[in-house]
Coordinates of C-alpha atoms in Angstrom, one line a residue:
Chain A
M1 CA 0.3 -0.1 -0.1
F2 CA 1.4 3.5 -0.8
V3 CA 1.1 5.7 2.2
Q4 CA -0.6 9.0 1.2
P5 CA -0.9 12.5 3.5
S6 CA -4.7 11.6 4.0
D7 CA -4.1 8.0 5.1
S8 CA -5.2 7.3 9.0
L9 CA -2.2 6.2 10.5
I10 CA -3.9 3.6 12.4
R11 CA -5.2 2.2 9.6
I12 CA -2.1 1.8 7.9
I13 CA -0.4 0.3 11.3
D14 CA -3.5 -2.0 10.9
K15 CA -2.5 -2.7 7.4
N16 CA 1.4 -3.3 8.2
P17 CA 2.3 -3.4 11.5
F18 CA 6.3 -3.8 11.2
L19 CA 5.4 0.3 10.6
I20 CA 5.6 0.8 14.3
L21 CA 9.4 0.3 14.0
A22 CA 9.7 3.1 11.4
I23 CA 7.3 5.0 14.3
E24 CA 9.5 4.3 17.4
H25 CA 12.8 4.5 15.1
L26 CA 11.4 8.6 14.7
K27 CA 11.3 8.3 18.5
K28 CA 7.1 9.3 17.8
M29 CA 5.4 6.4 19.5
D30 CA 4.0 8.4 22.2
Y31 CA 2.1 10.6 19.7
P32 CA -1.9 10.1 19.4
K33 CA -2.0 7.5 16.3
N34 CA -6.0 7.9 15.8
L35 CA -5.1 10.6 13.1
S36 CA -4.2 11.3 9.5
I37 CA -0.7 11.4 8.3
E38 CA -0.7 14.9 7.8
D39 CA -2.1 15.7 11.4
F40 CA 0.1 13.6 12.8
C41 CA 3.1 15.1 11.3
K42 CA 2.1 18.2 12.5
Q43 CA 1.5 17.0 16.1
C44 CA 5.0 15.9 16.3
S45 CA 6.8 18.2 14.1
L46 CA 7.6 16.1 11.7
P47 CA 8.2 17.2 7.7
V48 CA 5.4 15.0 5.8
H49 CA 7.6 14.1 3.3
V50 CA 10.3 12.6 5.4
F51 CA 7.9 10.7 7.0
L52 CA 6.1 9.6 3.9
S53 CA 9.2 8.6 2.4
L54 CA 10.1 6.1 5.7
V55 CA 6.8 4.4 5.8
N56 CA 6.6 4.0 1.9
I57 CA 10.0 2.0 2.2
Y58 CA 8.8 0.1 4.9
N59 CA 5.6 -1.0 2.8
R60 CA 8.5 -2.1 0.1
N61 CA 7.3 0.7 -2.3
E62 CA 9.7 2.5 -5.0
V63 CA 10.5 6.0 -3.2
K64 CA 11.5 9.0 -5.4
L65 CA 13.6 11.1 -3.9
N66 CA 13.4 14.6 -4.6
F67 CA 16.8 16.4 -3.5
N68 CA 14.4 20.1 -3.3
E69 CA 12.0 18.8 0.0
W70 CA 15.4 17.9 1.5
N71 CA 16.9 20.6 3.9
N72 CA 19.5 20.1 6.7
E73 CA 17.3 19.6 9.3
H74 CA 15.7 16.9 7.3
I75 CA 18.7 15.2 7.2
I76 CA 19.7 15.3 10.7
I77 CA 16.1 13.6 11.2
L78 CA 17.6 10.6 8.8
I79 CA 20.5 10.1 11.0
D80 CA 18.7 10.1 14.1
F81 CA 16.4 7.4 12.8
L82 CA 19.3 5.3 11.6
A83 CA 21.3 5.7 14.6
H84 CA 17.8 4.9 16.5
S85 CA 17.8 1.7 14.6
H86 CA 21.0 0.9 15.0
N87 CA 20.6 1.0 18.9
Y88 CA 17.4 -1.3 18.2
Y89 CA 19.3 -3.6 16.5
K90 CA 22.7 -3.6 19.0
K91 CA 20.9 -3.2 22.5
E92 CA 17.6 -5.4 21.8
K93 CA 17.6 -7.7 19.1
Y94 CA 20.6 -9.1 18.7
P95 CA 21.2 -9.6 22.7
L96 CA 17.8 -11.2 22.4
I97 CA 18.5 -13.5 19.7
N98 CA 22.0 -14.5 21.0
D99 CA 20.3 -15.4 24.5
L100 CA 17.5 -17.8 23.1
L101 CA 20.3 -19.1 20.8
H102 CA 22.9 -19.8 23.8
E103 CA 19.7 -21.3 25.9
L104 CA 19.3 -23.8 23.0
D105 CA 22.8 -24.5 22.7
I106 CA 22.6 -25.6 26.2
K107 CA 19.5 -27.7 26.2
I108 CA 20.1 -29.2 22.9
K109 CA 24.0 -29.9 22.9
T110 CA 23.9 -30.8 19.1
K111 CA 27.1 -30.0 16.9
E112 CA 24.6 -27.7 14.5
V113 CA 23.3 -25.2 17.3
K114 CA 27.2 -25.3 18.5
L115 CA 28.1 -24.0 14.9
L116 CA 25.3 -22.0 14.3
K117 CA 25.6 -20.1 17.6
K118 CA 29.4 -19.6 16.4
F119 CA 27.9 -18.5 12.7
F120 CA 25.6 -15.9 14.5
D121 CA 28.7 -14.5 16.7
N122 CA 30.7 -14.0 13.7
Y123 CA 27.5 -12.6 12.1
I124 CA 26.8 -10.0 14.8
A125 CA 30.5 -9.0 15.0
E126 CA 30.3 -8.1 11.2
V127 CA 27.1 -6.0 12.0
I128 CA 28.4 -4.2 14.7
E129 CA 31.9 -3.3 12.8
H130 CA 29.3 -1.7 10.1
L131 CA 27.1 0.0 12.7
D132 CA 30.1 1.4 14.1
Y133 CA 31.6 2.6 11.1
E134 CA 28.3 4.3 10.1
E135 CA 28.7 5.7 13.5
N136 CA 32.0 6.7 13.6
T137 CA 32.6 7.8 10.5
V138 CA 29.8 8.3 8.0
F139 CA 27.8 10.2 10.4
P140 CA 30.1 12.7 11.7
Y141 CA 31.2 13.4 8.3
V142 CA 27.9 14.0 6.8
K143 CA 27.4 16.4 9.6
G144 CA 30.6 17.8 8.9
L145 CA 29.4 18.6 5.4
L146 CA 26.2 19.7 6.6
F147 CA 27.7 22.7 9.2
H148 CA 30.9 23.3 6.9
T149 CA 32.9 21.8 9.7
A150 CA 36.9 21.4 9.5
P151 CA 36.6 18.3 6.4
I152 CA 36.7 15.0 8.1
D153 CA 38.8 12.3 6.1
T154 CA 37.0 9.4 5.2
N155 CA 37.0 6.8 2.8
F156 CA 33.4 6.5 2.2
S157 CA 32.4 4.6 -1.1
S158 CA 29.0 4.0 -1.6
A159 CA 29.8 0.7 -3.4
V160 CA 31.3 -0.7 0.0
Y161 CA 28.2 0.2 1.5
Q162 CA 26.1 -1.8 -0.4
E163 CA 28.2 -4.9 -0.2
H164 CA 28.1 -5.0 3.5
H165 CA 24.5 -4.6 3.7
N166 CA 24.1 -7.8 0.8
D167 CA 26.4 -9.4 3.2
I168 CA 24.8 -8.7 6.6
E169 CA 21.1 -9.5 4.4
E170 CA 22.6 -13.0 3.0
K171 CA 24.2 -14.2 6.4
L172 CA 20.8 -13.4 8.4
S173 CA 18.7 -15.1 5.5
D174 CA 21.0 -18.1 6.0
L175 CA 20.2 -18.4 9.2
K176 CA 16.5 -18.4 8.9
T177 CA 17.1 -21.3 6.4
L178 CA 19.2 -23.3 8.7
L179 CA 16.6 -22.8 11.5
L180 CA 13.4 -23.6 9.5
H181 CA 15.3 -26.5 7.2
H182 CA 18.1 -28.1 8.3
V183 CA 18.7 -28.1 12.0
K184 CA 16.7 -30.4 14.6
F185 CA 15.3 -29.0 17.7
G186 CA 13.2 -31.9 19.7
N187 CA 11.4 -31.0 22.1
E188 CA 12.7 -27.3 22.1
S189 CA 10.6 -25.9 18.9
Y190 CA 9.5 -23.4 21.3
L191 CA 12.9 -21.5 21.3
A192 CA 13.4 -21.9 17.8
R193 CA 10.0 -20.4 16.9
Q194 CA 10.9 -17.6 18.9
I195 CA 14.4 -17.4 17.2
I196 CA 12.7 -17.4 13.9
F197 CA 10.3 -14.8 14.6
H198 CA 12.9 -12.4 15.9
L199 CA 14.8 -13.0 12.9
Y200 CA 11.9 -12.3 10.5
E201 CA 11.0 -8.6 12.5
L202 CA 14.9 -7.9 12.5
E203 CA 15.2 -9.2 8.9
Y204 CA 12.3 -6.7 7.7
D205 CA 13.5 -4.1 9.5
L206 CA 17.2 -4.5 8.0
Q207 CA 16.0 -4.2 4.8
A208 CA 13.9 -1.0 5.5
H209 CA 17.2 0.2 6.9
S210 CA 19.4 -1.0 3.8
T211 CA 17.0 0.7 1.4
I212 CA 16.6 3.9 3.3
E213 CA 20.6 4.0 3.0
E214 CA 20.7 3.2 -0.8
K215 CA 17.9 5.3 -2.0
L216 CA 17.8 8.3 0.4
F217 CA 20.6 8.8 2.6
I218 CA 23.3 7.9 0.2
P219 CA 22.1 9.8 -3.0
L220 CA 21.8 13.0 -0.2
I221 CA 25.6 12.6 0.9
Q222 CA 26.7 12.2 -2.5
Q223 CA 24.5 15.5 -3.4
L224 CA 26.1 17.2 -0.4
E225 CA 29.5 16.8 -1.3
K226 CA 28.9 18.0 -4.9
N227 CA 27.2 21.1 -3.5
N228 CA 30.4 21.5 -1.2
T229 CA 32.7 21.5 -4.0
Chain B
M1 CA 2.8 -17.4 -3.9
T2 CA 6.0 -16.3 -4.5
K3 CA 6.2 -12.7 -5.8
Y4 CA 8.5 -12.5 -8.9
S5 CA 10.2 -9.6 -9.3
L6 CA 11.5 -8.8 -13.3
V7 CA 14.1 -6.0 -14.4
I8 CA 14.8 -4.9 -18.2
V9 CA 18.2 -3.6 -19.0
E10 CA 17.7 -2.5 -22.9
P11 CA 19.0 0.9 -24.3
S12 CA 16.2 0.8 -26.7
E13 CA 12.9 2.8 -25.7
L14 CA 10.8 1.3 -27.9
I15 CA 12.0 -2.2 -27.1
N16 CA 12.3 -2.0 -23.1
F17 CA 8.7 -0.7 -22.9
A18 CA 7.0 -2.8 -25.3
I19 CA 8.7 -5.7 -23.4
K20 CA 7.4 -4.0 -20.2
E21 CA 4.2 -3.7 -21.4
H22 CA 3.6 -7.0 -22.5
L23 CA 4.6 -8.3 -19.1
K24 CA 2.4 -6.5 -17.1
K25 CA -0.2 -8.1 -18.8
T26 CA 0.4 -11.6 -17.5
S27 CA 0.8 -10.6 -13.4
L28 CA 3.4 -12.8 -13.1
F29 CA 5.4 -10.1 -11.5
A30 CA 4.9 -8.0 -8.3
S31 CA 7.4 -5.4 -9.8
I32 CA 8.8 -4.5 -12.9
S33 CA 12.0 -2.0 -12.9
T34 CA 13.7 -0.9 -16.5
F35 CA 16.9 0.5 -17.4
F36 CA 18.6 1.7 -20.2
E37 CA 22.2 1.4 -18.9
W38 CA 24.2 -1.0 -17.4
E39 CA 25.7 1.2 -14.8
A40 CA 21.9 2.5 -14.1
F41 CA 21.1 -1.4 -13.0
V42 CA 23.9 -1.9 -11.2
Q43 CA 23.4 1.2 -8.8
N44 CA 19.8 0.4 -8.4
T45 CA 20.3 -3.7 -8.4
T46 CA 17.3 -5.0 -6.9
R47 CA 17.4 -6.7 -3.7
H48 CA 14.7 -9.3 -4.2
S49 CA 15.8 -12.9 -4.3
N50 CA 13.3 -14.0 -6.9
S51 CA 14.1 -12.3 -10.3
I52 CA 14.1 -12.8 -14.0
L53 CA 17.0 -10.2 -15.6
I54 CA 16.1 -9.5 -19.3
I55 CA 19.4 -7.7 -20.6
N56 CA 20.8 -6.6 -24.1
P57 CA 24.0 -8.5 -24.2
L58 CA 25.7 -5.5 -25.8
L59 CA 25.6 -3.6 -22.6
I60 CA 27.8 -6.1 -20.6
V61 CA 30.4 -5.9 -23.6
N62 CA 34.3 -5.8 -21.8
K63 CA 32.1 -6.2 -18.2
E64 CA 31.4 -9.7 -18.6
K65 CA 33.6 -10.5 -15.5
E66 CA 31.6 -8.0 -13.4
F67 CA 28.4 -9.5 -15.1
E68 CA 29.2 -13.1 -14.1
K69 CA 29.7 -12.2 -10.5
L70 CA 26.7 -10.2 -9.9
T71 CA 24.4 -13.3 -11.7
Q72 CA 26.6 -16.1 -9.7
K73 CA 25.9 -14.0 -6.5
Q74 CA 22.3 -14.2 -6.7
V75 CA 21.1 -17.4 -6.7
Y76 CA 17.4 -17.3 -7.6
L77 CA 18.1 -15.3 -10.6
S78 CA 17.4 -16.0 -14.1
T79 CA 18.9 -13.9 -16.9
I80 CA 17.7 -13.8 -20.5
A81 CA 19.4 -12.1 -23.2
I82 CA 17.7 -10.0 -25.7
L83 CA 19.3 -10.1 -28.9
Y84 CA 18.9 -8.3 -32.5
H85 CA 21.5 -10.3 -34.4
H86 CA 23.2 -13.6 -33.7
L87 CA 26.3 -13.0 -31.1
P88 CA 29.5 -15.2 -30.6
D89 CA 28.6 -18.2 -28.1
A90 CA 31.2 -16.8 -25.6
I91 CA 28.7 -14.4 -24.8
I92 CA 25.8 -16.3 -25.1
R93 CA 27.0 -18.9 -22.5
L94 CA 26.6 -16.1 -20.2
F95 CA 22.9 -16.2 -20.0
G96 CA 20.3 -18.9 -19.1
D97 CA 18.4 -18.1 -22.2
V98 CA 18.2 -16.2 -25.0
F99 CA 15.3 -14.2 -26.9
Y100 CA 15.3 -12.7 -30.5
I101 CA 13.3 -9.8 -30.9
H102 CA 11.9 -11.1 -34.2
E103 CA 10.3 -13.9 -32.5
P104 CA 6.9 -13.5 -31.3
I105 CA 6.7 -12.1 -28.2
S106 CA 4.6 -15.2 -26.4
K107 CA 8.1 -16.8 -26.7
L108 CA 9.3 -14.8 -24.2
T109 CA 6.4 -15.5 -21.7
Q110 CA 6.8 -19.2 -22.5
K111 CA 10.8 -18.6 -21.4
I112 CA 10.0 -16.6 -18.9
N113 CA 7.4 -19.4 -17.3
Q114 CA 10.2 -22.0 -17.9
C115 CA 12.5 -20.0 -15.4
L116 CA 10.3 -19.4 -13.1
N117 CA 9.2 -23.0 -12.9
E118 CA 13.0 -23.9 -12.7
Q119 CA 13.2 -21.5 -9.4
K120 CA 10.2 -23.1 -8.1
S121 CA 11.3 -26.6 -8.2
N122 CA 14.8 -25.7 -6.6
V123 CA 13.2 -24.0 -4.0
N124 CA 10.3 -26.0 -3.2
T125 CA 11.2 -29.7 -3.5
K126 CA 13.6 -31.1 -0.8
Q127 CA 16.6 -32.0 -3.3
I128 CA 19.4 -34.2 -2.6
L129 CA 22.8 -33.1 -3.5
S130 CA 24.4 -35.1 -6.0
E131 CA 27.8 -36.9 -5.3
R132 CA 29.9 -34.2 -7.0
E133 CA 28.3 -31.5 -5.4
K134 CA 28.6 -33.1 -1.8
E135 CA 32.4 -33.5 -2.6
I136 CA 32.6 -29.5 -3.8
L137 CA 30.5 -28.7 -0.3
K138 CA 33.0 -30.7 2.0
Y139 CA 35.8 -29.2 0.5
L140 CA 34.2 -25.4 0.5
A141 CA 33.2 -26.5 4.2
K142 CA 37.0 -27.1 4.7
G143 CA 37.8 -23.6 3.8
L144 CA 39.4 -24.2 0.5
S145 CA 38.9 -21.5 -2.6
V146 CA 36.9 -22.4 -5.5
K147 CA 40.4 -22.1 -7.7
E148 CA 42.0 -25.0 -4.7
I149 CA 39.0 -27.2 -5.3
G150 CA 39.0 -27.0 -9.3
E151 CA 42.6 -28.0 -9.1
K152 CA 42.0 -31.1 -6.6
L153 CA 39.3 -32.3 -8.8
F154 CA 40.5 -31.4 -12.1
L155 CA 37.6 -29.1 -13.1
S156 CA 37.6 -25.6 -14.2
P157 CA 36.5 -22.6 -11.7
H158 CA 33.8 -22.0 -13.7
T159 CA 32.7 -25.5 -13.6
V160 CA 33.2 -25.3 -9.6
L161 CA 31.4 -22.3 -9.6
S162 CA 28.1 -23.5 -11.3
H163 CA 28.0 -26.5 -9.0
R164 CA 28.4 -24.1 -5.7
K165 CA 25.4 -22.2 -7.5
N166 CA 23.2 -25.2 -7.8
I167 CA 24.2 -26.3 -4.1
S168 CA 22.7 -22.9 -3.1
A169 CA 19.7 -23.1 -5.0
K170 CA 19.1 -26.8 -3.4
T171 CA 19.9 -25.8 0.2
G172 CA 18.7 -22.1 0.1
I173 CA 21.9 -21.1 1.6
K174 CA 24.2 -18.7 0.2
T175 CA 26.9 -18.1 2.4
I176 CA 30.3 -20.3 2.9
A177 CA 29.8 -20.0 6.7
G178 CA 26.0 -21.4 6.2
L179 CA 27.1 -24.1 4.1
T180 CA 29.6 -25.1 6.6
V181 CA 26.9 -25.6 9.3
Y182 CA 24.6 -27.4 6.7
A183 CA 27.6 -29.6 5.8
V184 CA 28.1 -30.7 9.4
S185 CA 24.6 -31.0 10.0
I186 CA 24.5 -33.6 7.1
N187 CA 27.9 -35.3 8.5
L188 CA 29.6 -34.2 5.4
V189 CA 32.4 -33.1 7.8
S190 CA 33.4 -33.0 11.3
I191 CA 33.1 -29.9 13.6
D192 CA 37.5 -30.7 13.9
E193 CA 37.9 -30.5 10.3
I194 CA 36.3 -27.2 9.7
D195 CA 37.9 -23.8 10.6
T196 CA 35.7 -21.5 12.5

């Protein structure tokens, strides 16, 4: 469903509950949701086009970036959104899945689950490295471009970005496939089910996150770089 | 029902448009994206895994390696070349199927259906790996490179890669780390033999 300014927020959440993730990453969960998108955005001082771009990407729609609509303040909102998503991955989702896999490992004690846990540990290490790169290098670099502060030396490359995203998504998809098709759980299937549900939620958010970076954030950075030269 | 996505990369606006409009009517695809150049396609490459790529081979001349790398990475991607006239086999070999623009367009739909059926059978039926594939999987799990496996089994790297692609299509697992867990789970290798 392509979301329009006149749509009711409650209705679009009802159609796709994963939109709650987008609203939470914008830190707007406490605002009333029985409003149209336009009114909701007014209430929480959010530019409508920013909100629409994000929720439409969460709804898996193609979003066209109109550079003229995006001012510096809007790009800061986008950076905060991305940073908040990182917190959700690092502080909530990964530790949760990690604990469940650990419990599964203790209860089942098979070589597959042991390896699966190792696979997940390596995957997490890789993701954290990418998220840290964004937080410590990319975000400060973009803020430097926005506020014309001292140029920050960076090897930022959109190709590397995309490569990281593909690797992260492939490993997550493998983890899901292994759990769904190839690993036996005996009496502990409730643990496997919980892990699989968390993985689906994580995958949904990560895919939207990557698309937001590739279709909005990176082109906006490139535009800023052009304007600054 | 699996939703497939279609990507058309063809420099002629007319042909690009005609293929898109025809295939829209078939309702086979959840999304259809069109590009006129290779670069634009690579930059916006789709994240959907079940896809058909229809492409004019002239756009990948001198970029064959890049093309192979891209298509080999995406396990559920079928490629169809749009040909205006005959091209050397070395180029044709890179594609899953070919479609000449003077052929009836129904033939294109037929070829697409064939590709989609192959993808479905790869995904849906639990296929058993062949002996050769098991052998290659064993070496992959032990950490050998495609080149090293080729040397051990007297196969070209291209053949090893093609087996690797089939293994991924049958198991649904794309990364070496994931395939290693799988290899251990079916007792192809023991935990001590792999480098974790």
